[in-house]
Structures are given as structure tokens and as C-alpha cells.
mmCIF file of C-alpha atoms in Angstrom:
data_model
loop_
_atom_site.group_PDB
_atom_site.id
_atom_site.type_symbol
_atom_site.label_atom_id
_atom_site.label_comp_id
_atom_site.label_asym_id
_atom_site.label_seq_id
_atom_site.Cartn_x
_atom_site.Cartn_y
_atom_site.Cartn_z
ATOM 1 C CA GLN A 1 107.894 102.535 74.837
ATOM 2 C CA LYS A 2 106.986 104.921 77.620
ATOM 3 C CA GLU A 3 109.466 107.716 78.071
ATOM 4 C CA VAL A 4 109.895 110.348 80.795
ATOM 5 C CA GLU A 5 112.213 113.234 80.059
ATOM 6 C CA GLN A 6 113.926 115.543 82.527
ATOM 7 C CA ASN A 7 116.713 118.033 82.237
ATOM 8 C CA SER A 8 119.584 116.421 84.121
ATOM 9 C CA GLY A 9 120.971 119.736 85.352
ATOM 10 C CA PRO A 10 122.611 120.615 87.593
ATOM 11 C CA LEU A 11 120.065 123.260 88.493
ATOM 12 C CA SER A 12 121.560 125.783 90.886
ATOM 13 C CA VAL A 13 119.209 127.901 93.008
ATOM 14 C CA PRO A 14 120.016 130.332 95.811
ATOM 15 C CA GLU A 15 118.791 129.487 99.279
ATOM 16 C CA GLY A 16 115.334 130.911 99.940
ATOM 17 C CA ALA A 17 114.410 131.088 96.221
ATOM 18 C CA ILE A 18 111.901 128.947 94.274
ATOM 19 C CA ALA A 19 113.282 125.893 92.528
ATOM 20 C CA SER A 20 111.347 124.799 89.422
ATOM 21 C CA LEU A 21 111.745 121.304 88.064
ATOM 22 C CA ASN A 22 110.111 120.033 84.879
ATOM 23 C CA CYS A 23 109.241 116.753 83.326
ATOM 24 C CA THR A 24 107.520 115.587 80.121
ATOM 25 C CA TYR A 25 106.143 112.139 79.353
ATOM 26 C CA SER A 26 105.260 110.316 76.203
ATOM 27 C CA ASP A 27 102.297 108.085 77.139
ATOM 28 C CA ARG A 28 99.141 110.184 76.783
ATOM 29 C CA GLY A 29 97.184 107.547 78.642
ATOM 30 C CA SER A 30 99.194 107.951 81.824
ATOM 31 C CA GLN A 31 97.051 108.615 84.872
ATOM 32 C CA SER A 32 99.394 108.968 87.860
ATOM 33 C CA PHE A 33 102.439 111.119 88.347
ATOM 34 C CA PHE A 34 105.016 111.128 91.092
ATOM 35 C CA TRP A 35 107.966 113.179 92.272
ATOM 36 C CA TYR A 36 110.702 111.469 94.242
ATOM 37 C CA ARG A 37 113.721 112.885 95.902
ATOM 38 C CA GLN A 38 116.932 110.841 95.921
ATOM 39 C CA TYR A 39 120.034 111.660 97.871
ATOM 40 C CA SER A 40 123.278 110.231 96.597
ATOM 41 C CA GLY A 41 123.561 106.548 97.403
ATOM 42 C CA LYS A 42 120.075 106.397 98.927
ATOM 43 C CA SER A 43 116.695 105.121 97.817
ATOM 44 C CA PRO A 44 114.006 107.311 96.210
ATOM 45 C CA GLU A 45 111.758 109.043 98.681
ATOM 46 C CA LEU A 46 108.180 109.974 97.586
ATOM 47 C CA ILE A 47 107.434 113.661 98.015
ATOM 48 C CA MET A 48 104.443 114.300 95.749
ATOM 49 C CA PHE A 49 101.727 112.424 93.913
ATOM 50 C CA ILE A 50 99.290 114.029 91.461
ATOM 51 C CA TYR A 51 96.665 112.672 89.103
ATOM 52 C CA SER A 52 94.402 115.630 88.278
ATOM 53 C CA ASN A 53 95.183 118.593 86.064
ATOM 54 C CA GLY A 54 96.159 121.651 88.005
ATOM 55 C CA ASP A 55 98.153 122.217 91.149
ATOM 56 C CA LYS A 56 98.633 120.192 94.290
ATOM 57 C CA GLU A 57 100.359 121.750 97.262
ATOM 58 C CA ASP A 58 102.024 120.058 100.247
ATOM 59 C CA GLY A 59 104.014 122.334 102.490
ATOM 60 C CA ARG A 60 106.831 123.959 100.472
ATOM 61 C CA PHE A 61 106.147 121.695 97.524
ATOM 62 C CA THR A 62 103.689 122.273 94.659
ATOM 63 C CA ALA A 63 103.173 119.766 91.877
ATOM 64 C CA GLN A 64 101.611 120.960 88.609
ATOM 65 C CA LEU A 65 100.102 118.708 85.977
ATOM 66 C CA ASN A 66 99.044 119.543 82.421
ATOM 67 C CA LYS A 67 97.858 116.439 80.685
ATOM 68 C CA ALA A 68 97.169 118.206 77.393
ATOM 69 C CA SER A 69 100.821 119.202 77.208
ATOM 70 C CA GLN A 70 102.025 115.985 78.865
ATOM 71 C CA TYR A 71 103.927 118.063 81.337
ATOM 72 C CA VAL A 72 104.520 117.784 85.049
ATOM 73 C CA SER A 73 106.426 120.211 87.203
ATOM 74 C CA LEU A 74 107.555 120.531 90.825
ATOM 75 C CA LEU A 75 108.075 123.866 92.600
ATOM 76 C CA ILE A 76 110.005 124.047 95.828
ATOM 77 C CA ARG A 77 109.479 127.294 97.719
ATOM 78 C CA ASP A 78 111.937 128.753 100.206
ATOM 79 C CA SER A 79 114.620 126.326 99.054
ATOM 80 C CA GLN A 80 116.912 125.004 101.732
ATOM 81 C CA PRO A 81 120.409 123.471 101.409
ATOM 82 C CA SER A 82 118.871 120.134 102.571
ATOM 83 C CA ASP A 83 116.736 120.206 99.382
ATOM 84 C CA SER A 84 119.903 119.593 97.379
ATOM 85 C CA ALA A 85 119.327 116.180 95.804
ATOM 86 C CA THR A 86 118.284 114.529 92.558
ATOM 87 C CA TYR A 87 114.573 114.840 91.852
ATOM 88 C CA LEU A 88 113.010 112.009 89.921
ATOM 89 C CA CYS A 89 109.781 112.314 87.924
ATOM 90 C CA ALA A 90 107.879 109.043 87.594
ATOM 91 C CA VAL A 91 104.785 108.134 85.666
ATOM 92 C CA GLY A 92 102.348 105.242 85.709
ATOM 93 C CA GLY A 93 101.954 102.671 88.454
ATOM 94 C CA GLY A 94 99.838 99.597 88.814
ATOM 95 C CA ALA A 95 101.057 96.273 87.630
ATOM 96 C CA ASP A 96 103.642 97.519 85.202
ATOM 97 C CA GLY A 97 105.303 99.760 87.767
ATOM 98 C CA LEU A 98 106.662 103.264 87.415
ATOM 99 C CA THR A 99 108.591 104.712 84.504
ATOM 100 C CA PHE A 100 111.210 107.091 85.790
ATOM 101 C CA GLY A 101 113.069 109.993 84.250
ATOM 102 C CA LYS A 102 116.827 110.274 84.706
ATOM 103 C CA GLY A 103 116.327 112.970 87.295
ATOM 104 C CA THR A 104 117.320 116.599 87.773
ATOM 105 C CA HIS A 105 120.233 117.282 90.055
ATOM 106 C CA LEU A 106 119.303 120.293 92.200
ATOM 107 C CA ILE A 107 121.881 122.327 94.100
ATOM 108 C CA ILE A 108 120.745 124.895 96.672
ATOM 109 C CA GLN A 109 123.476 127.491 97.229
ATOM 110 C CA PRO A 110 123.658 128.878 100.784
ATOM 111 C CA GLU B 1 111.506 102.737 111.448
ATOM 112 C CA PRO B 2 111.768 101.798 107.752
ATOM 113 C CA GLU B 3 108.667 100.341 106.183
ATOM 114 C CA VAL B 4 110.626 98.162 103.810
ATOM 115 C CA THR B 5 113.939 96.571 104.909
ATOM 116 C CA GLN B 6 116.345 95.137 102.437
ATOM 117 C CA THR B 7 119.249 92.810 103.101
ATOM 118 C CA PRO B 8 122.111 92.770 102.531
ATOM 119 C CA SER B 9 122.885 96.468 102.100
ATOM 120 C CA HIS B 10 125.928 95.592 99.981
ATOM 121 C CA GLN B 11 126.737 92.334 98.193
ATOM 122 C CA VAL B 12 129.870 91.621 96.317
ATOM 123 C CA THR B 13 129.868 88.517 94.150
ATOM 124 C CA GLN B 14 131.909 86.924 91.464
ATOM 125 C CA MET B 15 130.635 86.777 87.922
ATOM 126 C CA GLY B 16 128.633 83.610 87.349
ATOM 127 C CA GLN B 17 127.578 83.218 90.975
ATOM 128 C CA GLU B 18 123.998 83.230 92.181
ATOM 129 C CA VAL B 19 122.778 85.985 94.473
ATOM 130 C CA ILE B 20 119.591 86.356 96.476
ATOM 131 C CA LEU B 21 118.435 89.756 97.550
ATOM 132 C CA ARG B 22 115.858 90.009 100.329
ATOM 133 C CA CYS B 23 113.086 92.452 101.125
ATOM 134 C CA VAL B 24 111.007 92.462 104.306
ATOM 135 C CA PRO B 25 107.937 94.670 104.214
ATOM 136 C CA ILE B 26 106.809 95.687 107.699
ATOM 137 C CA SER B 27 103.109 95.605 107.025
ATOM 138 C CA ASN B 28 101.097 93.140 105.008
ATOM 139 C CA HIS B 29 100.732 94.236 101.412
ATOM 140 C CA LEU B 30 99.784 92.340 98.269
ATOM 141 C CA TYR B 31 101.630 94.383 95.655
ATOM 142 C CA PHE B 32 105.426 94.405 95.554
ATOM 143 C CA TYR B 33 107.962 95.512 93.003
ATOM 144 C CA TRP B 34 111.610 95.203 92.214
ATOM 145 C CA TYR B 35 113.561 98.043 90.544
ATOM 146 C CA ARG B 36 117.181 98.487 89.721
ATOM 147 C CA GLN B 37 119.349 101.552 89.219
ATOM 148 C CA ILE B 38 122.724 101.283 87.449
ATOM 149 C CA LEU B 39 125.107 103.921 88.726
ATOM 150 C CA GLY B 40 124.308 107.244 87.120
ATOM 151 C CA GLN B 41 121.278 105.957 85.300
ATOM 152 C CA LYS B 42 117.565 105.978 85.766
ATOM 153 C CA VAL B 43 115.544 103.736 88.077
ATOM 154 C CA GLU B 44 114.181 100.811 85.996
ATOM 155 C CA PHE B 45 111.192 98.590 86.672
ATOM 156 C CA LEU B 46 111.997 94.874 86.794
ATOM 157 C CA VAL B 47 108.964 93.009 88.008
ATOM 158 C CA SER B 48 105.697 93.334 89.955
ATOM 159 C CA PHE B 49 104.429 90.613 92.230
ATOM 160 C CA TYR B 50 100.805 90.420 93.258
ATOM 161 C CA ASN B 51 99.195 87.891 95.525
ATOM 162 C CA ASN B 52 102.258 85.627 95.366
ATOM 163 C CA GLU B 53 102.485 85.630 91.582
ATOM 164 C CA ILE B 54 104.408 87.631 88.989
ATOM 165 C CA SER B 55 101.999 90.278 87.593
ATOM 166 C CA GLU B 56 104.191 92.087 85.066
ATOM 167 C CA LYS B 57 107.845 91.996 84.115
ATOM 168 C CA SER B 58 110.094 94.164 81.994
ATOM 169 C CA GLU B 59 112.455 93.168 79.233
ATOM 170 C CA ILE B 60 115.277 93.296 81.732
ATOM 171 C CA PHE B 61 113.745 90.543 83.773
ATOM 172 C CA ASP B 62 114.935 87.594 81.711
ATOM 173 C CA ASP B 63 115.389 83.977 82.647
ATOM 174 C CA GLN B 64 118.318 84.836 84.887
ATOM 175 C CA PHE B 65 115.936 86.517 87.321
ATOM 176 C CA SER B 66 113.288 85.074 89.602
ATOM 177 C CA VAL B 67 111.191 86.330 92.462
ATOM 178 C CA GLU B 68 109.619 84.483 95.348
ATOM 179 C CA ARG B 69 107.828 85.045 98.586
ATOM 180 C CA PRO B 70 109.002 81.842 100.221
ATOM 181 C CA ASP B 71 107.606 82.246 103.669
ATOM 182 C CA GLY B 72 104.752 84.708 103.225
ATOM 183 C CA SER B 73 106.753 87.644 104.526
ATOM 184 C CA ASN B 74 110.237 87.853 102.928
ATOM 185 C CA PHE B 75 110.266 88.760 99.280
ATOM 186 C CA THR B 76 113.341 87.676 97.326
ATOM 187 C CA LEU B 77 114.977 88.468 94.022
ATOM 188 C CA LYS B 78 117.358 85.836 92.753
ATOM 189 C CA ILE B 79 119.871 86.311 89.913
ATOM 190 C CA ARG B 80 121.072 82.907 88.888
ATOM 191 C CA SER B 81 124.344 83.635 87.103
ATOM 192 C CA THR B 82 125.444 87.158 87.639
ATOM 193 C CA LYS B 83 127.076 89.282 84.959
ATOM 194 C CA LEU B 84 129.172 92.359 85.295
ATOM 195 C CA GLU B 85 126.277 94.433 83.971
ATOM 196 C CA ASP B 86 124.069 93.275 86.828
ATOM 197 C CA SER B 87 126.065 95.582 89.104
ATOM 198 C CA ALA B 88 123.490 98.136 90.339
ATOM 199 C CA MET B 89 121.367 99.207 93.258
ATOM 200 C CA TYR B 90 118.326 96.999 93.625
ATOM 201 C CA PHE B 91 115.252 98.343 95.304
ATOM 202 C CA CYS B 92 112.112 96.636 96.351
ATOM 203 C CA ALA B 93 108.977 98.755 96.688
ATOM 204 C CA LYS B 94 105.481 98.440 97.917
ATOM 205 C CA ARG B 95 102.318 100.315 97.037
ATOM 206 C CA LYS B 96 101.063 102.486 99.866
ATOM 207 C CA VAL B 97 97.641 104.109 99.977
ATOM 208 C CA ARG B 98 97.166 107.484 101.743
ATOM 209 C CA GLY B 99 93.440 108.224 101.675
ATOM 210 C CA LYS B 100 92.454 108.766 98.085
ATOM 211 C CA TYR B 101 96.108 109.005 97.029
ATOM 212 C CA TYR B 102 98.728 106.332 96.797
ATOM 213 C CA GLY B 103 102.421 106.110 96.327
ATOM 214 C CA TYR B 104 105.235 103.627 96.207
ATOM 215 C CA THR B 105 107.558 103.250 99.134
ATOM 216 C CA PHE B 106 111.060 102.078 98.315
ATOM 217 C CA GLY B 107 113.290 100.005 100.513
ATOM 218 C CA SER B 108 116.803 101.136 101.451
ATOM 219 C CA GLY B 109 118.297 99.124 98.587
ATOM 220 C CA THR B 110 120.978 96.541 98.052
ATOM 221 C CA ARG B 111 124.132 97.585 96.238
ATOM 222 C CA LEU B 112 125.236 94.590 94.114
ATOM 223 C CA THR B 113 128.744 94.587 92.840
ATOM 224 C CA VAL B 114 129.723 91.841 90.398
ATOM 225 C CA VAL B 115 133.464 91.388 89.971
#
């Protein structure tokens, strides 16, 4: 049974600071890792995809992957109130779809 | 403009009734998925559909569920006899390639309420 674990939060971060979100996964054979943002009552929105060890940057977002530790993280720089949402870590893909974590609720305090 | 449109946005049905949820992908893709999210819980994979056939399905996707692509464009999820515990948001998704990367784009969702 594939598992993806996230701290549910809430994680409260002051505006302008760096938000750090973490995720661990159980299936050592996993190849693809995703971060989604979900606003309340809305569908998940893809913000980052990573498959190689190391860092991947896209604007204010940086995803970090450490396959040896089975650990994925997301950093959000210069956090804005509009970043307040639930961030979902997802692993896998292909025919058997994605395995999601429960998500971390992020609150950016103005 | 949304890449994946789902209808209806909200469906209320009585327990035991059949419901059909619809997904209309804007572009032509081969791989589609259905997921559900019970309120306050994680997004769960239901089924993948490739080239007009079921590719994989989860334990949740029992005989009460079926998927079809009846007219080559719409993609439907049918629940034959709804139960209270089927109340959830249902999302369809498609695989999207961006250069050497890919991701999964979710539709806007259908909120199913079984009463």
C-alpha cells in the first residue's frame, strides 16, 4: 500500500517569509513527484513536478527531492496572502494514478 | 478557459439512485482519470482510462462504478446505486505533457451529495 505523509498543519507563516512544506512517501520505486495547491472547495492545481534528486525552481517555488530519504519538500519564497491554501503532495502517475497526501494547510499572515 | 470541464458542478441525489458525472476534455488525450475527495480527506484515485478502456482501478472502484467514453469526447463516471458514503467531490483529470515534464490537470469537479 503506497502511502504519502504530510503534516496537516495549519502552518502559519508571515507575509514575505519562506514557507517550507514537507512530504514523505513509502514506495521506494516511485519516480514522479508533484505538488498541488488546493483552495477550499476547488480542484487541485499543479504547481510543481520533479523527478530527479535535487532542486527544481519555478518562480517563487522550489521543489526538493531526496529519493534516498524518500522525502519531498516545497519552498515558497516571498509568501503572499494568496498563497494561503492546502498544499497536496502526490506521488506516482501512469496507469495507477497519483497517490496523494492529506495536504498541509498553509496560512500566510499579512 | 478550463482545459477540463465537468458537469454538473453540484448534484444532489437520493440514496439508491443512479448518477452520471460528465467530463469534457478540451483537447484530445488518450489518458483520463477519475478521483474523488471526501470532505476533509485526501484525494483518492478511482480509475484510469486509456484508449477507451479501463487501464487500472482502485479498491474503491467496485461494481457500483463504471466509466465510459460514449461519444469519443465526453468521459462519464456512473454510480449505479448511490450510498451516503459516495458523497464527495469527484474530479476527472488528464495527463498533460510540458516538454520533458508532465503533470495531471484536474477538472473543476462535481460535488455529489447523497441524501
